[in-house]
Each structure stands twice: as C-alpha cells, then as structure tokens.
CSV table of C-alpha atoms in Angstrom, one decimal:
chain,number,residue,atom,x,y,z
A,1,MET,CA,-44.1,-12.4,83.1
A,2,LYS,CA,-47.4,-13.0,81.3
A,3,ASP,CA,-49.3,-11.6,84.3
A,4,GLU,CA,-47.1,-8.6,84.4
A,5,THR,CA,-47.6,-8.0,80.7
A,6,LYS,CA,-51.3,-8.2,81.1
A,7,ASP,CA,-51.2,-5.8,84.1
A,8,GLU,CA,-49.1,-3.4,82.2
A,9,GLY,CA,-51.5,-3.6,79.2
A,10,GLY,CA,-54.4,-3.1,81.5
A,11,ARG,CA,-52.9,0.0,83.0
A,12,MET,CA,-52.2,1.4,79.5
A,13,ASN,CA,-55.8,0.8,78.5
A,14,ASP,CA,-57.1,2.4,81.7
A,15,GLU,CA,-54.8,5.4,81.1
A,16,ARG,CA,-56.1,5.8,77.6
A,17,LYS,CA,-59.7,5.5,78.6
A,18,SER,CA,-59.2,8.0,81.5
A,19,ALA,CA,-57.6,10.4,79.1
A,20,GLY,CA,-60.8,10.3,77.0
A,21,HIS,CA,-59.5,8.2,74.1
A,22,SER,CA,-60.3,4.8,72.7
A,23,ASP,CA,-57.7,2.0,72.3
A,24,SER,CA,-57.3,3.0,68.6
A,25,SER,CA,-56.2,6.6,69.4
A,26,PHE,CA,-52.7,7.5,68.3
A,27,ILE,CA,-51.5,8.9,71.5
A,28,VAL,CA,-52.2,9.4,75.2
A,29,HIS,CA,-52.7,13.2,75.3
A,30,ARG,CA,-51.0,13.9,78.6
A,31,SER,CA,-49.9,17.3,77.5
A,32,SER,CA,-50.1,20.8,78.7
A,33,PHE,CA,-50.1,24.1,76.8
A,34,MET,CA,-46.6,25.0,78.1
A,35,GLY,CA,-45.4,21.5,77.2
A,36,GLU,CA,-46.6,21.9,73.6
A,37,ILE,CA,-44.9,25.3,73.4
A,38,LEU,CA,-41.6,24.0,74.8
A,39,GLY,CA,-41.8,20.9,72.7
A,40,GLY,CA,-42.4,22.9,69.5
A,41,ALA,CA,-39.6,25.3,70.3
A,42,THR,CA,-37.2,22.5,71.1
A,43,THR,CA,-37.9,20.8,67.7
A,44,PHE,CA,-37.2,24.1,65.9
A,45,ILE,CA,-33.9,24.6,67.6
A,46,THR,CA,-32.8,21.0,67.0
A,47,MET,CA,-33.5,21.1,63.2
A,48,ALA,CA,-32.8,24.8,62.4
A,49,TYR,CA,-29.5,23.7,60.9
A,50,ILE,CA,-31.5,22.9,57.7
A,51,ILE,CA,-31.7,26.6,57.1
A,52,VAL,CA,-28.0,26.6,56.6
A,53,LEU,CA,-27.3,23.2,55.1
A,54,ASN,CA,-30.0,22.8,52.5
A,55,PRO,CA,-29.2,26.1,50.6
A,56,ALA,CA,-25.5,25.4,50.9
A,57,ILE,CA,-25.9,21.9,49.3
A,58,LEU,CA,-28.4,23.0,46.6
A,59,SER,CA,-26.1,25.8,45.5
A,60,HIS,CA,-23.9,23.1,44.1
A,61,ALA,CA,-26.7,21.9,41.8
A,62,LYS,CA,-25.4,23.9,38.8
A,63,LEU,CA,-24.6,22.8,35.3
A,64,GLU,CA,-22.0,24.5,33.2
A,65,GLY,CA,-23.8,27.4,31.5
A,66,GLU,CA,-26.6,27.6,34.0
A,67,ALA,CA,-27.1,30.7,36.1
A,68,GLU,CA,-25.9,30.4,39.7
A,69,LEU,CA,-28.7,29.6,42.2
A,70,PRO,CA,-29.1,32.6,44.5
A,71,LEU,CA,-28.6,31.6,48.1
A,72,GLY,CA,-31.1,34.1,49.4
A,73,ALA,CA,-33.9,32.6,47.2
A,74,ILE,CA,-33.0,29.0,48.1
A,75,THR,CA,-33.0,29.9,51.8
A,76,MET,CA,-36.4,31.5,51.4
A,77,ALA,CA,-37.7,28.4,49.7
A,78,THR,CA,-36.2,26.1,52.4
A,79,ILE,CA,-37.8,28.0,55.2
A,80,LEU,CA,-41.2,28.3,53.4
A,81,SER,CA,-41.3,24.6,52.7
A,82,ALA,CA,-40.6,23.9,56.3
A,83,MET,CA,-43.1,26.4,57.6
A,84,VAL,CA,-46.0,25.3,55.3
A,85,GLY,CA,-45.3,21.6,55.7
A,86,THR,CA,-45.0,21.7,59.4
A,87,LEU,CA,-48.2,23.9,59.7
A,88,LEU,CA,-50.1,21.4,57.6
A,89,MET,CA,-48.9,18.6,59.8
A,90,GLY,CA,-50.2,20.4,62.9
A,91,LEU,CA,-53.5,21.5,61.5
A,92,TYR,CA,-54.5,18.5,59.4
A,93,ALA,CA,-52.6,15.5,60.8
A,94,ASN,CA,-52.6,16.8,64.4
A,95,ARG,CA,-49.1,15.3,65.0
A,96,PRO,CA,-46.2,17.0,66.8
A,97,LEU,CA,-44.0,16.4,63.7
A,98,ALA,CA,-41.9,19.0,61.9
A,99,VAL,CA,-41.4,18.9,58.1
A,100,ALA,CA,-38.5,20.3,56.1
A,101,PRO,CA,-36.3,19.4,53.1
A,102,TYR,CA,-34.7,16.0,53.6
A,103,MET,CA,-31.0,15.5,54.0
A,104,GLY,CA,-29.9,12.9,51.5
A,105,GLU,CA,-32.5,13.8,48.9
A,106,ASN,CA,-31.0,17.3,48.6
A,107,ALA,CA,-27.5,15.7,48.1
A,108,PHE,CA,-29.0,13.4,45.4
A,109,ILE,CA,-30.5,16.4,43.6
A,110,ALA,CA,-27.4,18.6,43.9
A,111,PHE,CA,-24.7,16.0,43.2
A,112,GLY,CA,-26.4,12.9,41.7
A,113,LEU,CA,-28.7,14.5,39.1
A,114,THR,CA,-26.2,17.2,38.3
A,115,ALA,CA,-23.7,14.5,37.4
A,116,LEU,CA,-26.2,13.2,34.9
A,117,HIS,CA,-26.3,16.6,33.3
A,118,ILE,CA,-29.9,17.1,34.3
A,119,GLY,CA,-30.9,20.8,34.5
A,120,TRP,CA,-32.3,22.6,37.5
A,121,ALA,CA,-35.9,22.9,36.0
A,122,GLU,CA,-36.0,19.1,35.4
A,123,ARG,CA,-34.5,18.3,38.8
A,124,ILE,CA,-37.2,20.3,40.6
A,125,GLY,CA,-39.8,18.9,38.2
A,126,ALA,CA,-38.7,15.4,39.4
A,127,VAL,CA,-39.3,16.5,43.0
A,128,PHE,CA,-42.9,17.6,42.1
A,129,VAL,CA,-43.7,14.4,40.2
A,130,SER,CA,-42.3,12.2,42.9
A,131,GLY,CA,-44.4,14.1,45.5
A,132,ALA,CA,-47.5,13.7,43.4
A,133,ALA,CA,-46.9,10.0,43.1
A,134,PHE,CA,-46.5,9.9,46.9
A,135,VAL,CA,-49.9,11.6,47.3
A,136,LEU,CA,-51.6,9.3,44.7
A,137,LEU,CA,-50.2,6.1,46.3
A,138,THR,CA,-51.4,7.3,49.8
A,139,LEU,CA,-54.9,8.2,48.5
A,140,CYS,CA,-55.2,4.8,46.7
A,141,GLY,CA,-54.2,2.9,49.9
A,142,LEU,CA,-51.2,1.2,48.3
A,143,ARG,CA,-48.7,2.4,50.9
A,144,SER,CA,-48.6,-0.9,52.7
A,145,TRP,CA,-48.2,-2.9,49.5
A,146,LEU,CA,-45.1,-0.9,48.5
A,147,ALA,CA,-43.7,-1.0,52.0
A,148,ASN,CA,-44.0,-4.8,52.1
A,149,SER,CA,-42.4,-5.0,48.6
A,150,ILE,CA,-39.0,-4.0,50.0
A,151,SER,CA,-37.2,-6.3,52.5
A,152,THR,CA,-36.1,-4.9,55.9
A,153,SER,CA,-32.4,-5.3,55.0
A,154,MET,CA,-32.9,-3.4,51.8
A,155,LYS,CA,-34.8,-0.6,53.5
A,156,HIS,CA,-32.0,-0.1,56.0
A,157,SER,CA,-29.3,-0.3,53.4
A,158,PHE,CA,-30.7,2.8,51.8
A,159,ALA,CA,-30.3,4.8,55.0
A,160,VAL,CA,-26.7,3.5,55.5
A,161,GLY,CA,-25.7,4.2,52.0
A,162,ILE,CA,-27.1,7.8,52.1
A,163,GLY,CA,-25.4,8.3,55.5
A,164,LEU,CA,-22.0,7.3,54.1
A,165,PHE,CA,-22.7,9.4,51.0
A,166,LEU,CA,-23.3,12.5,53.1
A,167,MET,CA,-20.1,11.8,55.1
A,168,LEU,CA,-18.1,11.5,51.9
A,169,ILE,CA,-19.5,14.8,50.6
A,170,GLY,CA,-18.7,16.5,53.9
A,171,MET,CA,-15.1,15.2,53.9
A,172,TYR,CA,-14.5,16.1,50.3
A,173,MET,CA,-16.0,19.6,50.6
A,174,THR,CA,-13.9,20.4,53.6
A,175,GLY,CA,-10.7,19.0,52.2
A,176,ILE,CA,-10.3,16.2,54.7
A,177,VAL,CA,-10.1,13.9,51.7
A,178,THR,CA,-9.3,14.9,48.2
A,179,SER,CA,-9.2,13.2,44.8
A,180,PHE,CA,-6.5,12.4,42.3
A,181,VAL,CA,-6.8,14.6,39.2
A,182,THR,CA,-7.5,12.4,36.2
A,183,GLY,CA,-6.6,13.1,32.6
A,184,MET,CA,-2.9,13.7,33.3
A,185,PRO,CA,-0.5,13.0,30.4
A,186,VAL,CA,1.5,9.7,30.5
A,187,GLU,CA,4.7,11.7,31.0
A,188,ALA,CA,3.5,12.8,34.4
A,189,LEU,CA,3.1,9.2,35.5
A,190,LEU,CA,6.6,8.1,34.4
A,191,ALA,CA,8.8,6.6,37.1
A,192,ALA,CA,12.5,5.8,37.0
A,193,GLU,CA,13.9,4.1,33.8
A,194,GLY,CA,10.9,5.2,31.8
A,195,LYS,CA,8.5,2.8,33.5
A,196,ILE,CA,4.9,3.9,34.1
A,197,LYS,CA,4.2,4.0,37.8
A,198,ALA,CA,0.8,3.1,39.4
A,199,PRO,CA,-1.5,6.1,39.5
A,200,ASP,CA,-2.6,7.5,42.8
A,201,VAL,CA,-5.8,6.2,44.5
A,202,PRO,CA,-9.0,7.9,43.5
A,203,LEU,CA,-9.3,9.4,47.0
A,204,LYS,CA,-6.6,10.3,49.4
A,205,ILE,CA,-6.0,12.2,52.6
A,206,GLY,CA,-6.2,16.0,52.2
A,207,SER,CA,-3.8,18.7,53.4
A,208,TRP,CA,-4.2,18.4,57.2
A,209,HIS,CA,-1.9,21.3,57.7
A,210,ASP,CA,-4.6,23.6,56.3
A,211,PRO,CA,-6.3,25.5,59.2
A,212,GLN,CA,-9.7,25.1,57.6
A,213,VAL,CA,-9.2,21.3,57.3
A,214,LEU,CA,-8.2,21.2,61.0
A,215,LEU,CA,-11.2,23.3,61.9
A,216,ALA,CA,-13.5,20.9,60.0
A,217,LEU,CA,-12.1,17.9,61.9
A,218,PHE,CA,-12.6,19.7,65.1
A,219,GLY,CA,-16.1,20.7,64.1
A,220,PHE,CA,-17.0,17.1,63.4
A,221,VAL,CA,-15.7,16.0,66.8
A,222,LEU,CA,-17.5,18.9,68.5
A,223,ILE,CA,-20.8,18.3,66.9
A,224,THR,CA,-20.8,14.5,67.6
A,225,VAL,CA,-19.8,15.0,71.2
A,226,MET,CA,-22.7,17.5,71.7
A,227,LEU,CA,-25.0,15.0,70.0
A,228,TYR,CA,-23.8,12.3,72.4
A,229,TRP,CA,-24.6,14.6,75.4
A,230,LYS,CA,-28.0,15.4,73.7
A,231,VAL,CA,-27.4,19.1,73.5
A,232,ARG,CA,-30.3,20.8,71.9
A,233,GLY,CA,-29.4,22.4,68.6
A,234,ALA,CA,-26.0,20.6,68.6
A,235,ILE,CA,-25.6,20.7,64.8
A,236,LEU,CA,-26.5,24.4,64.4
A,237,PHE,CA,-24.4,25.4,67.4
A,238,GLY,CA,-21.5,23.4,66.1
A,239,ILE,CA,-21.7,25.2,62.7
A,240,VAL,CA,-21.7,28.6,64.5
A,241,ALA,CA,-18.9,27.7,66.9
A,242,VAL,CA,-16.6,26.5,64.1
A,243,ALA,CA,-17.3,29.6,62.0
A,244,GLY,CA,-16.5,31.8,65.1
A,245,MET,CA,-13.2,30.0,65.6
A,246,GLY,CA,-12.3,30.5,62.0
A,247,TYR,CA,-12.9,34.2,62.4
A,248,VAL,CA,-10.7,34.3,65.6
A,249,ILE,CA,-7.7,32.6,63.9
A,250,GLY,CA,-7.9,34.9,60.9
A,251,ILE,CA,-9.8,33.0,58.3
A,252,ASP,CA,-11.9,35.3,56.1
A,253,VAL,CA,-15.4,34.9,57.6
A,254,PRO,CA,-17.6,37.7,56.3
A,255,PRO,CA,-19.9,39.2,58.9
A,256,PRO,CA,-23.6,39.5,58.3
A,257,GLU,CA,-24.4,42.5,56.3
A,258,ARG,CA,-27.4,43.1,58.5
A,259,ILE,CA,-29.5,41.3,61.1
A,260,VAL,CA,-33.0,41.5,59.7
A,261,ALA,CA,-34.4,41.9,56.2
A,262,LEU,CA,-37.8,41.8,54.6
A,263,PRO,CA,-38.6,38.5,52.9
A,264,PHE,CA,-39.7,38.2,49.3
A,265,THR,CA,-37.9,41.3,48.3
A,266,GLY,CA,-34.5,42.1,46.7
A,267,ASP,CA,-32.0,39.3,47.3
A,268,TYR,CA,-34.7,37.3,49.1
A,269,SER,CA,-37.2,37.2,46.2
A,270,LEU,CA,-38.3,33.8,45.1
A,271,SER,CA,-38.7,34.8,41.5
A,272,PRO,CA,-35.4,33.2,40.3
A,273,ILE,CA,-36.4,29.7,41.4
A,274,ALA,CA,-40.2,29.6,42.1
A,275,LEU,CA,-42.4,27.9,39.5
A,276,LYS,CA,-39.3,27.1,37.4
A,277,LEU,CA,-39.9,23.4,37.4
A,278,ASP,CA,-40.1,21.4,34.2
A,279,ILE,CA,-42.7,18.7,34.6
A,280,PRO,CA,-43.1,17.5,31.0
A,281,GLY,CA,-39.4,17.2,30.7
A,282,VAL,CA,-39.3,14.4,33.3
A,283,LEU,CA,-42.3,12.5,32.1
A,284,ARG,CA,-40.4,10.2,29.9
A,285,ILE,CA,-39.3,6.6,30.2
A,286,THR,CA,-35.6,7.4,30.8
A,287,PHE,CA,-36.5,9.5,33.8
A,288,LEU,CA,-38.6,6.8,35.4
A,289,PRO,CA,-35.9,5.2,37.6
A,290,LEU,CA,-34.8,8.6,38.8
A,291,LEU,CA,-38.4,9.4,39.8
A,292,LEU,CA,-38.6,6.0,41.5
A,293,THR,CA,-35.3,6.8,43.4
A,294,LEU,CA,-36.6,10.1,44.7
A,295,PHE,CA,-40.0,8.6,45.6
A,296,LEU,CA,-38.5,5.6,47.5
A,297,MET,CA,-36.0,7.8,49.3
A,298,SER,CA,-38.8,10.1,50.5
A,299,PHE,CA,-41.2,7.2,51.2
A,300,LEU,CA,-38.7,5.2,53.3
A,301,ASP,CA,-37.5,8.4,55.2
A,302,THR,CA,-41.1,9.2,56.1
A,303,LEU,CA,-42.0,5.7,57.1
A,304,GLY,CA,-38.9,5.3,59.3
A,305,THR,CA,-39.4,8.7,60.9
A,306,LEU,CA,-43.0,8.1,61.7
A,307,VAL,CA,-42.3,4.7,63.4
A,308,ALA,CA,-39.3,6.1,65.3
A,309,VAL,CA,-41.0,9.2,66.5
A,310,GLY,CA,-44.2,7.3,67.2
A,311,SER,CA,-42.3,4.9,69.4
A,312,ALA,CA,-40.7,7.8,71.3
A,313,GLY,CA,-44.0,9.5,71.9
A,314,ASN,CA,-46.2,6.5,72.6
A,315,MET,CA,-48.1,7.1,69.3
A,316,LEU,CA,-48.0,3.5,68.2
A,317,ASP,CA,-50.9,1.1,68.6
A,318,GLU,CA,-50.8,-2.3,70.3
A,319,LYS,CA,-49.3,-3.9,67.1
A,320,GLY,CA,-46.5,-1.3,66.8
A,321,ASN,CA,-48.2,0.5,63.9
A,322,PHE,CA,-48.7,4.2,63.5
A,323,PRO,CA,-52.5,4.7,63.4
A,324,GLU,CA,-54.0,6.9,60.7
A,325,ILE,CA,-50.5,7.0,59.1
A,326,GLU,CA,-52.1,8.1,55.8
A,327,LYS,CA,-52.6,11.6,57.3
A,328,PRO,CA,-48.9,12.4,57.9
A,329,MET,CA,-48.0,10.5,54.7
A,330,LEU,CA,-50.4,12.7,52.7
A,331,VAL,CA,-48.9,15.8,54.4
A,332,ASP,CA,-45.4,14.7,53.3
A,333,GLY,CA,-46.5,14.2,49.7
A,334,LEU,CA,-48.2,17.6,49.6
A,335,SER,CA,-45.2,19.2,51.2
A,336,CYS,CA,-42.9,17.7,48.6
A,337,MET,CA,-45.0,19.2,45.8
A,338,PHE,CA,-45.1,22.6,47.5
A,339,SER,CA,-41.3,22.4,47.9
A,340,ALA,CA,-40.8,22.0,44.2
A,341,LEU,CA,-43.2,24.9,43.4
A,342,VAL,CA,-41.2,27.3,45.5
A,343,GLY,CA,-37.9,25.9,44.3
A,344,THR,CA,-36.3,23.5,46.7
A,345,SER,CA,-35.8,19.8,47.3
A,346,THR,CA,-37.9,16.9,48.7
A,347,SER,CA,-39.5,17.6,52.1
A,348,GLY,CA,-40.8,15.3,54.7
A,349,ALA,CA,-41.1,14.6,58.5
A,350,TYR,CA,-38.0,15.0,60.5
A,351,ILE,CA,-36.7,12.6,63.1
A,352,GLU,CA,-35.6,15.6,65.2
A,353,SER,CA,-39.3,15.9,66.1
A,354,ALA,CA,-38.5,13.3,68.8
A,355,THR,CA,-36.6,15.9,70.8
A,356,GLY,CA,-39.7,18.0,71.0
A,357,ILE,CA,-41.8,15.0,72.1
A,358,LYS,CA,-39.4,14.4,74.9
A,359,GLU,CA,-40.0,17.9,76.1
A,360,GLY,CA,-43.8,17.6,76.1
A,361,ALA,CA,-45.0,17.8,72.5
A,362,ARG,CA,-48.0,15.6,72.0
A,363,THR,CA,-50.4,17.3,69.6
A,364,GLY,CA,-50.4,19.4,66.4
A,365,LEU,CA,-50.1,22.5,68.5
A,366,ALA,CA,-46.4,21.8,68.9
A,367,ALA,CA,-46.0,21.6,65.1
A,368,ILE,CA,-47.8,24.9,64.8
A,369,VAL,CA,-45.3,26.5,67.2
A,370,THR,CA,-42.4,25.1,65.2
A,371,ALA,CA,-44.0,26.4,62.0
A,372,LEU,CA,-44.4,29.9,63.5
A,373,LEU,CA,-40.7,29.9,64.5
A,374,PHE,CA,-39.7,29.0,60.9
A,375,GLY,CA,-41.9,31.8,59.7
A,376,LEU,CA,-40.2,34.2,62.1
A,377,SER,CA,-36.8,33.1,60.8
A,378,LEU,CA,-37.7,34.4,57.3
A,379,PHE,CA,-36.8,37.9,58.7
A,380,PHE,CA,-33.4,36.8,59.9
A,381,ILE,CA,-31.9,35.2,56.8
A,382,PRO,CA,-29.0,37.7,56.7
A,383,LEU,CA,-27.7,36.2,60.0
A,384,VAL,CA,-27.2,32.7,58.5
A,385,GLN,CA,-26.1,33.6,55.0
A,386,PRO,CA,-22.4,33.9,55.9
A,387,LEU,CA,-22.5,30.3,57.3
A,388,GLN,CA,-23.8,29.0,54.0
A,389,LYS,CA,-20.5,29.9,52.3
A,390,LEU,CA,-18.1,28.4,54.8
A,391,THR,CA,-17.6,24.7,53.9
A,392,PHE,CA,-15.3,24.2,56.8
A,393,ALA,CA,-18.2,25.1,59.1
A,394,TYR,CA,-21.1,23.3,57.6
A,395,GLY,CA,-19.2,20.4,56.1
A,396,PRO,CA,-18.8,18.7,59.6
A,397,ALA,CA,-22.5,19.0,60.0
A,398,LEU,CA,-23.0,16.9,56.9
A,399,MET,CA,-20.7,14.3,58.3
A,400,ALA,CA,-22.5,14.3,61.6
A,401,VAL,CA,-25.9,13.8,60.0
A,402,GLY,CA,-24.4,10.9,58.0
A,403,VAL,CA,-23.2,9.3,61.3
A,404,LEU,CA,-26.8,9.5,62.7
A,405,MET,CA,-28.0,7.5,59.7
A,406,LEU,CA,-25.5,4.6,60.1
A,407,GLY,CA,-27.0,3.0,63.2
A,408,THR,CA,-29.6,1.2,61.2
A,409,ILE,CA,-26.9,-1.0,59.7
A,410,THR,CA,-27.4,-3.4,62.6
A,411,LYS,CA,-30.9,-4.2,61.2
A,412,ILE,CA,-29.4,-5.7,58.0
A,413,ASP,CA,-29.5,-9.5,58.1
A,414,PHE,CA,-25.8,-10.3,57.7
A,415,ALA,CA,-26.4,-14.0,58.4
A,416,ASP,CA,-28.3,-14.4,55.1
A,417,LEU,CA,-26.3,-13.8,52.0
A,418,THR,CA,-29.4,-13.3,49.9
A,419,GLU,CA,-30.1,-10.3,52.1
A,420,THR,CA,-26.5,-9.2,52.7
A,421,VAL,CA,-25.3,-9.1,49.1
A,422,PRO,CA,-28.1,-6.8,47.7
A,423,ALA,CA,-27.9,-4.6,50.8
A,424,LEU,CA,-24.1,-4.1,50.7
A,425,THR,CA,-24.2,-3.7,46.9
A,426,THR,CA,-26.7,-0.8,47.5
A,427,ILE,CA,-24.3,0.8,50.0
A,428,VAL,CA,-21.0,0.4,48.1
A,429,MET,CA,-22.6,1.5,44.8
A,430,MET,CA,-23.9,4.6,46.3
A,431,LEU,CA,-20.6,5.5,47.9
A,432,PHE,CA,-18.1,4.3,45.3
A,433,THR,CA,-19.9,5.6,42.2
A,434,TYR,CA,-20.8,8.8,44.0
A,435,ASN,CA,-24.5,8.5,43.1
A,436,ILE,CA,-27.4,7.4,45.3
A,437,ALA,CA,-29.5,6.3,42.3
A,438,ASN,CA,-26.8,3.8,41.2
A,439,GLY,CA,-26.9,2.0,44.5
A,440,LEU,CA,-30.6,2.1,45.1
A,441,THR,CA,-31.5,0.7,41.7
A,442,ALA,CA,-28.6,-1.9,41.6
A,443,GLY,CA,-29.8,-3.3,45.0
A,444,LEU,CA,-33.4,-3.5,43.9
A,445,VAL,CA,-32.4,-5.3,40.7
A,446,LEU,CA,-30.1,-7.7,42.4
A,447,TYR,CA,-32.4,-8.7,45.3
A,448,PRO,CA,-35.0,-10.8,43.3
A,449,LEU,CA,-32.2,-12.2,41.1
A,450,PHE,CA,-30.2,-13.4,44.1
A,451,LYS,CA,-33.2,-14.9,45.7
A,452,LEU,CA,-34.0,-16.8,42.4
A,453,ALA,CA,-30.4,-18.0,42.1
A,454,ALA,CA,-30.6,-19.3,45.7
A,455,GLY,CA,-33.8,-21.2,44.9
A,456,ARG,CA,-35.8,-19.0,47.3
A,457,PHE,CA,-38.0,-17.1,44.8
A,458,LYS,CA,-41.1,-17.7,47.0
A,459,GLU,CA,-39.7,-15.0,49.3
A,460,VAL,CA,-40.0,-12.5,46.4
A,461,ASN,CA,-43.3,-10.7,46.0
A,462,LEU,CA,-44.8,-9.1,43.0
A,463,GLY,CA,-43.9,-5.6,44.2
A,464,SER,CA,-40.1,-6.4,44.3
A,465,VAL,CA,-40.2,-7.8,40.8
A,466,VAL,CA,-42.0,-4.7,39.5
A,467,LEU,CA,-39.4,-2.4,41.3
A,468,ALA,CA,-36.6,-4.5,39.8
A,469,ALA,CA,-38.0,-4.2,36.3
A,470,LEU,CA,-38.4,-0.5,36.6
A,471,CYS,CA,-34.9,-0.1,37.9
A,472,LEU,CA,-33.5,-2.1,34.9
A,473,VAL,CA,-34.6,0.8,32.8
A,474,TYR,CA,-32.1,3.0,34.6
A,475,PHE,CA,-29.2,0.8,33.3
A,476,VAL,CA,-30.6,-0.2,29.9
A,477,PHE,CA,-31.1,3.4,28.8
A,478,GLY,CA,-27.6,4.5,29.9
A,479,LEU,CA,-28.5,6.9,32.6
A,480,PRO,CA,-26.1,5.7,35.3
A,481,HIS,CA,-23.1,7.9,36.1
C-alpha cells in the first residue's frame, strides 16, 4: 500500500510538472477552451435558481410601515452581485467559482432580523459591515485563527441548523405546515364542562386538500429526484415545472408581461434600494452579535465551499488545503460589500461551481463565462418575475436546498457529549425559535462552558472564549427573539 501511494504521488507530481506547474500550484490545468465554456455555462444553469429565490425571500424583509421592496429592483441587485462577484473571482482569483447571494443568509436577513424589528437600511448596513470585517480579517491573515477557534462539530451544526431552517420556511410558506393562531380568548379554548382544553401545538399539518399544497409536495419530490439523478438546473427546472402545472390545473399563474426589458430603467431601477444602507446604525454594541452571526455564516459557507469544490476539482495541495485561499476569500468579502451597496444580501462562493468543474472548468475563464451569462440575464428579468410570486413553486426549492445542507450532520461528533450538546443546541435553537442568530450564539456560548464543566478546558482556545463572550452580548442586551 505504501509503495502504491508513493507511485500515485509520483505520478501526480510528474503530471503537475509536465503541465508546467510547481507542486504548490492550486490545480492541474488540464483544460480546454471549450471545456471552460461548457463548465461556466453548466455552473450558471445549476445556480440560476438564485435569480428567483433570493428576491422572493428578501421581499418578506419588511417591517410594518416600511415601503414594500420592489421585486424588480431586488432581482436586479441579485443578478448584479452575482455577475460582479463571479467576474472578480475569475479575473483576480483565477478560480472557476461562481459567486451569488447565499441561501441561509438571505433567510436570516428576511426573517431573523425582521423579527427583531430591524429596518431594511440597518439590515443591509449589517451586510456591508460584516463583509468589511471579512476583508479586514483576510488582509490581516487571521483567517486560520478564526477557523481553528470553532470546533468541527460546531461548524457543521451551523450548516445543519440553517438547512432545517430553510426547510421549515419552505414548508410554512407553501402551507405544508401551519401554525396555531395565538392570542385567542379563553372562551375559545373551553372544552366540555367549562374546563380549559390543551391548546393546539405551535405547528401542525396544513390543508393537504389544497391544490397548491399538493403541488408544493410534488415539487419537492420532483426537485429532489432530479437532484439525485444529477440533472443540471434541477432546482430551476423544478420551479418552472411546478408553476406550469399550476397554470394547467387552473391556479392563477400570471404570464410574463414581456420577454425582455432594459435593465436599470422603470421597474428595474436600483434607486429604491441601492445605497440605502445604514452603516452608523449598526455600529453599536447591541448589534455586535448580529454582525458576528452574519460574518460567521458567510465565513463558514465560504470555507466549506472552497474545500468541497477544491476537492472536486483537484485544487487542494498535498495537505488537503486550498492554496492561496486568501484570494477567493478576499473576493467573497468584497462581493459581500458590493451586494450591500446595490441592495441585496450576503454573497459568496457557490457549491454549485462543482458541477461546472465536472464539465471541464479549471480556470477563471469559466467564472467569466458564468458572469457574462448572469449579465445577459439582466435583460430577461420579466421572464422570471411571475415565479417570484408563486410560493407553491419556489417553496419546494427552499426545502430542497435545505436537504442539501443536512448531509454534514454526519461530521458532528455524537460520541462526545461536550461536542454533541453545543452542536444540537445550535440546531434546535435555530429551528424552534425561528431565528438563526439564536442558535449560532447559544451554541458558541455553551461550547466553552460545557468543556469547562467536563474538566476539559484545555481543549478550548482563546478564539472560542472571545466568540463566546461576544455572543453573550446578544443575550445580555435583550436582542434575542
């Protein structure tokens, strides 16, 4: 076995040298022009669903009294952030990675921060500040310190919790599950003989006789089956297919008003949301844990994506690390700041880039192709806008994305309670309190405390203590919801 390993390693080294790259190069460039074009196009098709989902989710980020966020403007911002971030990834980092607003982070902004009665300008200001912190941390070389401050179990618990959170949102929005209406008078809860009966559970099954609910259930099955068979664009195709079925059975599905439209004009002007961020409003102590939450979500998403995509594309070095990781990390931070400026949520590298790599993407040229396709889609926004209003069509996509995030649960150390308890606390607090920040901060606080109670404080580093102290602010100052 050792000899075979050495032979394999020797062949790999010979391949790298013959390709004109040293051992420290990030990838063996066995690519072709057509391979890059096909890979970039495949990545775009696979992740184009974000053009539908991100605006649909962010449109819910509205407080009472606030003006409704225009879908056209949010769609423009979504596409622009994807185009600019992906183009920067191709030109500067020379990686075949696409960038777009993250799933999970958008739900946190739309549902979590709105529940805390935080206005739109402050929510987008928080996105900008968290992106700036990401850039600063990368430039200062503190990335590895922060990464090592969070245990492996905790890192994976974040992804699992967010995945379940997305599934719950999708199920609730489509009516698959519903909630018990609170605030009812006691008389409504009286049973026989004047006794008060037990109230209904907080969540219960919805009306499964409703055609839209049935379509949503079918849509979830359809999308996940296509994902199993690795159909390119499965999520986007699933959304379109379910919307089409709804139209066929008589559900009011408004047709596109037109096919093409000029961007930056009329309903597609960015003026209602661009440069509307409130940065001073979030630079206060009570906002610190929320900024930390946004930062950690983006940081861990990016780190996990780079390692996963790097493994799929032979981009990792001999130690399993992603060489020159600071470049794509810096691109993610800058993309996040740009996203806030144009009026959308946190952006970063997308795991769907792996599909393009499997089709031949090996360099930044593929990312440039993906960016150009996003740019082209700016002229076809009217085609997707009807889909953004059909919860029974895009809700199943949210659930499917949540499923894709759950596989990492196997990497939580369930044999060690000092790892299991903080990790599961993170997951259940995210889900049962309907707020990602509650779970993330609770888990980070509990982790060093549980280690200390178990007499294993030597396993806790300074970074985890600092993170726990910062998260305590979230609870001390009464921000949790």
